[in-house]
CSV table of C-alpha atoms in Angstrom, one decimal:
chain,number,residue,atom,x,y,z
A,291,UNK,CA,2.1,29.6,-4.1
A,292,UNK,CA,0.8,27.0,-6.6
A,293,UNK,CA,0.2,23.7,-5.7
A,294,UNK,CA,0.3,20.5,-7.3
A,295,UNK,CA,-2.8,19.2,-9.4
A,296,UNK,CA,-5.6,17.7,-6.6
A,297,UNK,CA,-6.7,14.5,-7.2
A,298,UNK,CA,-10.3,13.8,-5.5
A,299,UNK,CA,-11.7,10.8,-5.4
A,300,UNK,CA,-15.5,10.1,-4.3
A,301,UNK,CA,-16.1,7.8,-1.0
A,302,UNK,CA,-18.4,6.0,-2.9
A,303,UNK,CA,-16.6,4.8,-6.1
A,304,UNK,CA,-16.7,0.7,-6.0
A,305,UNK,CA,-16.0,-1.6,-8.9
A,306,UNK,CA,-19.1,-3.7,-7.4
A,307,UNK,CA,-22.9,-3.9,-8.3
A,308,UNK,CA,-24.1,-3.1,-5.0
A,309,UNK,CA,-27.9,-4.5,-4.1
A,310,UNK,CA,-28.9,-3.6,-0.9
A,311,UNK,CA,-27.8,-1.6,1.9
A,312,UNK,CA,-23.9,-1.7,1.2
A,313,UNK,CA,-23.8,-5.6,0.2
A,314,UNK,CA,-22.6,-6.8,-3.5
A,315,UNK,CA,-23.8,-9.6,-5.6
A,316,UNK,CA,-20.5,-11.2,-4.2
A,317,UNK,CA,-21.4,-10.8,-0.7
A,318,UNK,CA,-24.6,-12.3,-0.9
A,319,UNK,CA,-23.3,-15.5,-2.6
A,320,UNK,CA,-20.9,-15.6,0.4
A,321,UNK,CA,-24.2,-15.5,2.3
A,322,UNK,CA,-25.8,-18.0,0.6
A,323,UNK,CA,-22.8,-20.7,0.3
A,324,UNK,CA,-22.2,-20.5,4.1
A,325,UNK,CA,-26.1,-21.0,5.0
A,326,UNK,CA,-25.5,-24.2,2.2
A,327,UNK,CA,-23.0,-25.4,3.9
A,328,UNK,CA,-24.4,-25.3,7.1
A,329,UNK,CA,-27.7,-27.0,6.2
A,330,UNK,CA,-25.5,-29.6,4.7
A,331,UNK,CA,-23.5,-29.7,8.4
A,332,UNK,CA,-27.2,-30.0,10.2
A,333,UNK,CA,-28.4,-32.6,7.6
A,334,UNK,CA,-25.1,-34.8,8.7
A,335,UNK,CA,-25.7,-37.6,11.3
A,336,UNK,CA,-26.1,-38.2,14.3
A,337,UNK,CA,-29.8,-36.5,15.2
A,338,UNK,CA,-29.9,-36.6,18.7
A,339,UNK,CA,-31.8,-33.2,20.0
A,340,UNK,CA,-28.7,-31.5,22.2
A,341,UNK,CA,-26.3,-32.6,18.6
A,342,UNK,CA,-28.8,-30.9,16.4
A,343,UNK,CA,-29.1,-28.0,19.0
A,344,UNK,CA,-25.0,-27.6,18.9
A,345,UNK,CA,-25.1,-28.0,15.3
A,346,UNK,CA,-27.6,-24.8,15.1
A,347,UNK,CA,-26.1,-23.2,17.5
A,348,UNK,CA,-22.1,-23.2,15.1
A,349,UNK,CA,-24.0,-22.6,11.9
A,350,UNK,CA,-25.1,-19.6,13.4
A,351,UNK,CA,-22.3,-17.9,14.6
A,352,UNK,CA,-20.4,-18.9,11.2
A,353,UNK,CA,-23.5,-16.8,9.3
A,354,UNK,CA,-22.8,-14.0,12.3
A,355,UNK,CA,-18.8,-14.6,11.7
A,356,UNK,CA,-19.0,-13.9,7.9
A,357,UNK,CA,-21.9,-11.4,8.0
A,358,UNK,CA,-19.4,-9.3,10.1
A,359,UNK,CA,-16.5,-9.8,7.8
A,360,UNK,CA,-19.3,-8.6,4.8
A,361,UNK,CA,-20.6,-5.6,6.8
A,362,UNK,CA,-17.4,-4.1,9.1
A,363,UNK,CA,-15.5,-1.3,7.3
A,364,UNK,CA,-11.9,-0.8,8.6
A,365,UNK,CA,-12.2,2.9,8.0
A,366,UNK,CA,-14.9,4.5,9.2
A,367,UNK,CA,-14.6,7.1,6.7
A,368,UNK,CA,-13.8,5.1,3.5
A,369,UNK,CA,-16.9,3.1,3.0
A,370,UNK,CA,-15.7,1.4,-0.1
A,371,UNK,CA,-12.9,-0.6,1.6
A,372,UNK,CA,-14.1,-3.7,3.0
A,373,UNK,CA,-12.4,-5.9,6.0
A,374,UNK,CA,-11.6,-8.6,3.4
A,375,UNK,CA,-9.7,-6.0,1.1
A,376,UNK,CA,-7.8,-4.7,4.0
A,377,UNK,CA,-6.9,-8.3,5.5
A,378,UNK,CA,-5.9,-9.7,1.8
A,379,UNK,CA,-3.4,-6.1,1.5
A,380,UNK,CA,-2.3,-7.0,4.8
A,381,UNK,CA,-1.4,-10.4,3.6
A,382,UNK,CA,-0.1,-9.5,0.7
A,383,UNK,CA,2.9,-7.1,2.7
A,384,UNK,CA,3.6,-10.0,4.4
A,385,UNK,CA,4.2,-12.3,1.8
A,386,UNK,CA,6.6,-9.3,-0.4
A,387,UNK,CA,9.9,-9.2,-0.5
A,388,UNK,CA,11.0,-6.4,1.9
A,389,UNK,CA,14.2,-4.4,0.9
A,390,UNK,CA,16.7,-4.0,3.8
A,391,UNK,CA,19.8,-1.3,3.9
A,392,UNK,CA,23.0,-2.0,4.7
A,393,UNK,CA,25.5,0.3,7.2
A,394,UNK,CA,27.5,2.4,4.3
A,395,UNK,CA,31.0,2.0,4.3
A,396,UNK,CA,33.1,4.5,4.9
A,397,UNK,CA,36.1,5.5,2.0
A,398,UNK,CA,39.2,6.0,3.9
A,399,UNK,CA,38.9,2.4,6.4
A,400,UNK,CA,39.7,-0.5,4.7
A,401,UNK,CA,36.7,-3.3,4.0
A,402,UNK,CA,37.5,-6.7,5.4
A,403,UNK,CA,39.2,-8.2,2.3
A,404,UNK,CA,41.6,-5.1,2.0
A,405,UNK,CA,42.7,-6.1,5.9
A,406,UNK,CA,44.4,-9.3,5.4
């Protein structure tokens, strides 16, 4: 029995210019504009030692918060779809318009206007 034409796509096709180890051009600006930001957080007033120390201590896990959105795949066995791809499809479902059924109506009962 024939089947139907097989379409195979390679795991790693990506429309990206990777540089190193799995990261894109993108993925290191994302890099770089949160460790900007959060110099420009430290750099803010006041400069007391334990403020400075708290300061650190958030920029770090917001470089550790968006390294692991850059580095996590979903699918363990698609490495070309990032967590950021799969949470902006999520979104997107959300957002569309969903298409709901209504019970059919039967031919020989009346509808409700036919009633009165």
């Amino acid at each position: 029995m024939k089947k139907g034409k097989e379409f195979i796509f390679p795991e790693n096709v990506d429309k990206d210019y990777g540089i190193w180890k799995d990261y894109t051009l993108k993925d290191f600006g994302y890099g770089i504009l949160t460790l900007l930001i959060g110099l420009i957080f430290i750099a803010i007033p006041p400069y007391g030692f334990i403020l400075v120390l708290v300061k650190i201590v958030i920029v770090v896990l917001a470089m550790t918060v968006v390294m692991a959105i850059l580095t996590v795949r979903p699918i363990a066995s698609r490495k070309n779809i990032k967590v950021r791809d799969n949470l902006r499809l999520k979104q997107k479902y959300t957002h569309s318009q969903k298409l709901y059924y209504l019970k059919p109506q039967k031919r020989d009962e009346p509808n409700e206007i036919e009633k009165y």
